[in-house]
Amino acid sequence: MQPVELLLFIGRKGNRSTDPCRLYTPARTSKGNETPLPLPPKTRERTTDNKQALSSFGFLSPPGATGRERTVLSCRSGVREHSTTPRYTRVSDVPESRCCPEKPVVCRQPVASKQARCKVAFVRGNKHGRSSRTHTLVGFSEALDWRPLKFAQPVPAAAICDSCGYVPRSTCSLPCGHTLCEPCHRRCAAGANGAEFECPFDGDVCSAEDVARRDCSRNLMRRKVHCWNEANGCTVVLSASEVTEHFHRDCQHHVTRCPTCLATVLWNDVCAHHKSRCADFILRAAADVHPETDGNQNGQLVAFEKNVEKRAVELNAKLAQLSLESASQSDRLIALCHGINDLNETLAGQFRAASDRNEHSLERNADIMKAVFMEKSEALMSAIVAMSPPIQNDPETQEWVLTGYAALKEKALTEGLSFAMSGKAYLRRYLMSWGIHLKKSADTLCICLRHCIHKGRYDEFLDWPFAHEMKLVAVHPTTREEHEIRALPCAFNNAEVYSKPTAFSNKAVFFGVRSFDPTGLEWGGFIKNDQLFLRFEVLL
C-alpha cells in the first residue's frame, strides 16, 4: 500500500511563538499576514478525515476542532522539538524507521521563510511481512508469547517496538521519538556504566532519566483479537486474555491432514471424511495461500532460487573439473587394464609351471607316505598281535559284593536317592564301571542298574556307539539263586553316554524302567551280613 502523506505546519506570527511540540493543520485565517502553504490535492481533501487517523497513530486532537478550522494536535510520541536542519526530503530517504507499523515518521526539510514546515508520513504495514493488525506479543505469558495475533483494531504505534517490530509488555520511549522494547533498549546501552542509551536509528544519546517507560499489558489484554483458527473458519473475536482458553478448550476449528488424500480436514469431521471415501468435509480454505504469508513465501522462494542458481554454478564448475579429472583417470585406467592383462598372462604361465611341479611333488610324496604307512601298519599289527591274548581273555562278566547296604538304603529313604559304583574293569574290551542306584518313589524303593563308560586303550578298535545289552544279576549267597534285570542302551539313543569317550569318562546313567524290588530281595535272603552279592554282564 502506498504511504499517505499529510503536510502539517509549525507556525510563528508576530510575538506569538508556538510550542515546538505543537503540530498544526493548515487553516484559513482572516487576521495577520500569514499565508499558509497550499496542501496537495489528496491531503486537502482528507484533512478532516485524517484527524481520526492522527489520533490513532499517537496524535490527539483537542475537543471541538472540526472542519477546516485551525486544529492543534498534541504530540504524545515523545517528540520534544522539531529541527529545521536539512536532513530528509522524501519518505524514501528515511532509514529503517519505515519498518515501524502504523508509525508516523517525521521528515524535516528547510524552508526559506521563518515559518517551519513539518512533513508527516504515515507508513502502512511493515517490512516484517505481516499486515498492520497482525503482531507478535513478547513478555506476556508462555501461551501468548512468540505467536502472531491478529487484532480486530490497529494497535497503537506507541505500543510497538520500532527495532524488532514486536509488541512488548512495556515500552521505552526515547526523547528522539522512537519506541523500543526493554530487551532492545538494554542492547542500546552506551558508556561504561550503562547509564546512557544510544538510539539505533539516529544515534541520539540520552540518559536513563529521559526514557519514558510505559506498561501496555492491561490495555493490550483488553483489545479484541481473532482466533488463531480464523483461517480454518473460526469467526470468534474476543479479548487477548481469553484467546488462549478459547483456542485450547472451546474452538471447534482445529484441523488435521488426512493420511489417505493429504487434504486438510476439520478435526471434528475427519471420521466423516473417511466414511465418505475422502469426498466430503474438505476444508478448502485451509489449503489456500494467505496474503500475509505470501510475501514471506515469495521472499523465501526468491532467496531459494538465488541459492539454487549459485549452487548450480558451483556444481557446473565442479562437474567440469571432474570431467577433466575423469578423462585423465580414464587414460590411467586403460593403461592399468593393459598392465593387469599382461600380469594375468604371466601369472597363468607361472601357475601352469607350479601345477606341473606340484603334480610331480604329490606323486613323490604319495610314494613316501605309502611306504611310511606300510611301515607303521606293520608295527601296529605287531602291537595288536602282542595284545591279542589279554583281549581274547577279556571277561564278559564281573562280580561285586556291595557292603553297607543298610546305610545306602537309609540314605535313599531320607534324601530320595543314593548309589554305589564298582571299580573300573574291561568288559568285552570296553572300560566301564557299574553299580546300583537306589531311588525312592512314593513310599517304596527300587534298585536300578547304573553304569559309566570310560576312555580305554582299545577304543580305536571297538564299535561305537556302545550298543550291547547289559544284565544285572542279584545272587543268593547260600542257594546261588539268581534274580536279574536287563537293559538295552541302544533304545535310549544318548550320544553323551554311549559314544566314544573324548574325555576321561562319559556321563553316568541309570535305567529306571526295569529295577529290583529291595523288599523282595530282603525277604528272599539275598542280603546277608549287610552285603549284597551282584554280577554284571555285557551280552553280545
Coordinates of C-alpha atoms in Angstrom, one line a residue, residues 210-404:
D210 CA 15.0 10.8 29.8
V211 CA 13.5 7.5 28.9
A212 CA 9.7 7.2 29.5
R213 CA 8.6 3.7 30.4
R214 CA 5.0 2.6 29.9
D215 CA 3.2 -0.6 30.8
C216 CA 0.9 -1.6 27.9
S217 CA -0.2 -5.0 29.2
R218 CA -3.6 -4.1 30.6
N219 CA -4.6 -2.1 27.5
L220 CA -3.4 -4.8 25.1
M221 CA -5.0 -7.7 27.0
R222 CA -8.4 -5.9 26.7
R223 CA -8.1 -5.5 22.9
K224 CA -10.1 -7.8 20.7
V225 CA -8.2 -10.4 18.7
H226 CA -9.2 -13.1 16.2
C227 CA -8.8 -16.8 17.0
W228 CA -5.7 -18.5 15.7
N229 CA -8.0 -20.8 13.7
E230 CA -9.5 -17.9 11.7
A231 CA -8.0 -19.3 8.5
N232 CA -9.9 -22.6 9.3
G233 CA -13.3 -20.9 9.6
C234 CA -13.4 -19.7 13.2
T235 CA -15.1 -16.3 13.5
V236 CA -14.7 -15.8 17.2
V237 CA -13.4 -12.3 18.2
L238 CA -12.5 -11.9 21.9
S239 CA -10.1 -10.2 24.2
A240 CA -6.4 -11.2 24.0
S241 CA -6.5 -12.5 27.6
E242 CA -9.2 -15.0 26.6
V243 CA -7.9 -16.3 23.3
T244 CA -5.7 -19.0 24.7
E245 CA -8.5 -20.6 26.8
H246 CA -10.9 -20.4 23.8
F247 CA -8.2 -21.9 21.5
H248 CA -7.4 -24.8 23.8
R249 CA -10.9 -25.6 25.2
D250 CA -13.8 -24.2 23.1
C251 CA -12.5 -23.8 19.5
Q252 CA -14.0 -26.3 17.1
H253 CA -11.9 -25.4 14.1
H254 CA -8.7 -27.4 14.7
V255 CA -7.6 -29.1 11.5
T256 CA -5.6 -32.2 10.6
R257 CA -4.3 -33.7 7.5
C258 CA -5.9 -36.9 6.0
P259 CA -3.3 -39.6 5.7
T260 CA -5.1 -41.0 2.7
C261 CA -5.7 -38.0 0.4
L262 CA -3.5 -35.5 2.3
A263 CA -6.4 -33.0 2.3
T264 CA -6.8 -30.6 5.2
V265 CA -10.0 -31.5 7.2
L266 CA -11.5 -30.2 10.4
W267 CA -10.6 -32.4 13.3
N268 CA -14.3 -32.9 14.2
D269 CA -15.1 -34.0 10.6
V270 CA -12.2 -36.4 10.0
C271 CA -14.2 -39.6 10.7
A272 CA -17.0 -38.5 8.4
H273 CA -14.4 -37.6 5.8
H274 CA -13.0 -41.1 5.9
K275 CA -16.5 -42.6 5.7
S276 CA -17.2 -40.5 2.6
R277 CA -14.1 -42.0 0.9
C278 CA -12.3 -38.7 1.1
A279 CA -15.0 -36.9 -0.9
D280 CA -16.6 -34.6 1.6
F281 CA -15.7 -32.3 4.6
I282 CA -12.6 -31.0 2.9
L283 CA -11.5 -27.6 4.2
R284 CA -10.5 -26.0 1.0
A285 CA -9.7 -22.6 2.6
A286 CA -7.0 -24.2 4.7
A287 CA -5.1 -25.1 1.5
D288 CA -5.2 -21.5 0.2
V289 CA -2.1 -19.3 0.5
H290 CA -2.9 -16.4 2.9
P291 CA -1.9 -12.9 1.8
E292 CA 0.0 -12.2 5.0
T293 CA 2.3 -15.3 4.4
D294 CA 2.5 -14.9 0.7
G295 CA 5.1 -12.2 0.9
N296 CA 7.3 -14.2 3.2
Q297 CA 7.0 -17.3 1.0
N298 CA 7.8 -15.3 -2.2
G299 CA 10.8 -13.8 -0.5
Q300 CA 12.0 -17.2 0.7
L301 CA 11.3 -18.6 -2.8
V302 CA 13.4 -15.8 -4.4
A303 CA 16.2 -16.4 -1.9
F304 CA 16.0 -20.1 -2.5
E305 CA 16.2 -19.7 -6.3
K306 CA 19.2 -17.5 -5.9
N307 CA 20.8 -20.0 -3.7
V308 CA 20.0 -22.8 -6.2
E309 CA 21.4 -20.8 -9.1
K310 CA 24.6 -20.2 -7.1
R311 CA 24.9 -23.8 -6.2
A312 CA 24.2 -24.8 -9.8
V313 CA 27.1 -22.6 -11.0
E314 CA 29.4 -24.2 -8.4
L315 CA 28.2 -27.6 -9.4
N316 CA 28.8 -26.9 -13.1
A317 CA 32.3 -25.8 -12.2
K318 CA 32.9 -28.9 -10.1
L319 CA 31.4 -31.1 -12.9
A320 CA 33.8 -29.6 -15.5
Q321 CA 36.7 -30.2 -13.2
L322 CA 35.6 -33.7 -12.5
S323 CA 35.2 -34.3 -16.3
L324 CA 38.8 -33.3 -16.8
E325 CA 39.9 -35.5 -13.9
S326 CA 37.7 -38.3 -15.2
A327 CA 39.3 -38.2 -18.6
S328 CA 42.8 -38.3 -17.0
Q329 CA 41.7 -41.2 -14.8
S330 CA 40.2 -43.0 -17.8
D331 CA 43.6 -43.0 -19.5
R332 CA 45.2 -44.3 -16.4
L333 CA 42.5 -47.0 -16.1
I334 CA 43.1 -48.1 -19.7
A335 CA 46.9 -48.4 -19.0
L336 CA 46.2 -50.2 -15.8
C337 CA 43.9 -52.7 -17.6
H338 CA 46.7 -53.5 -20.1
G339 CA 49.1 -54.0 -17.2
I340 CA 46.6 -56.3 -15.5
N341 CA 46.2 -58.4 -18.7
D342 CA 50.0 -58.7 -19.0
L343 CA 50.2 -59.7 -15.4
N344 CA 47.4 -62.3 -15.8
E345 CA 49.3 -63.9 -18.7
T346 CA 52.5 -64.0 -16.7
L347 CA 50.7 -65.5 -13.7
A348 CA 48.9 -68.1 -15.8
G349 CA 52.3 -69.3 -17.2
Q350 CA 53.7 -69.4 -13.7
F351 CA 50.6 -71.2 -12.4
R352 CA 50.9 -73.9 -15.1
A353 CA 54.6 -74.4 -14.2
A354 CA 53.8 -74.6 -10.5
S355 CA 51.0 -77.1 -11.2
D356 CA 53.3 -79.4 -13.0
R357 CA 55.8 -79.2 -10.2
N358 CA 53.1 -79.9 -7.7
E359 CA 51.9 -83.0 -9.6
H360 CA 55.4 -84.4 -9.5
S361 CA 55.8 -83.5 -5.9
L362 CA 52.5 -85.1 -4.9
E363 CA 53.3 -88.3 -6.7
R364 CA 56.7 -88.4 -4.9
N365 CA 55.1 -87.6 -1.5
A366 CA 52.4 -90.2 -2.1
D367 CA 55.0 -92.9 -2.6
I368 CA 56.8 -91.8 0.5
M369 CA 53.6 -91.7 2.6
K370 CA 52.7 -95.1 1.3
A371 CA 56.0 -96.6 2.4
V372 CA 55.7 -94.9 5.8
F373 CA 52.1 -96.1 6.2
M374 CA 53.1 -99.7 5.4
E375 CA 55.8 -99.5 8.0
K376 CA 53.5 -98.1 10.6
S377 CA 50.9 -100.6 9.8
E378 CA 53.3 -103.5 10.3
A379 CA 54.3 -102.0 13.6
L380 CA 50.7 -101.6 14.7
M381 CA 49.8 -105.1 13.7
S382 CA 52.7 -106.4 15.7
A383 CA 51.4 -104.4 18.7
I384 CA 47.9 -105.8 18.2
V385 CA 49.2 -109.3 18.0
A386 CA 51.1 -108.7 21.2
M387 CA 47.9 -107.5 22.9
S388 CA 45.6 -110.2 21.5
P389 CA 45.9 -112.7 24.4
P390 CA 44.5 -110.3 27.0
I391 CA 41.8 -109.2 24.6
Q392 CA 40.8 -112.7 24.0
N393 CA 40.8 -113.4 27.7
D394 CA 38.8 -110.2 28.4
P395 CA 35.9 -111.2 30.7
E396 CA 32.3 -110.7 29.8
T397 CA 31.1 -110.6 33.5
Q398 CA 32.2 -109.1 36.8
E399 CA 31.1 -110.0 40.3
W400 CA 30.8 -107.4 43.0
V401 CA 30.0 -107.6 46.7
L402 CA 28.2 -104.5 47.9
T403 CA 29.0 -103.8 51.5
G404 CA 27.0 -101.3 53.6

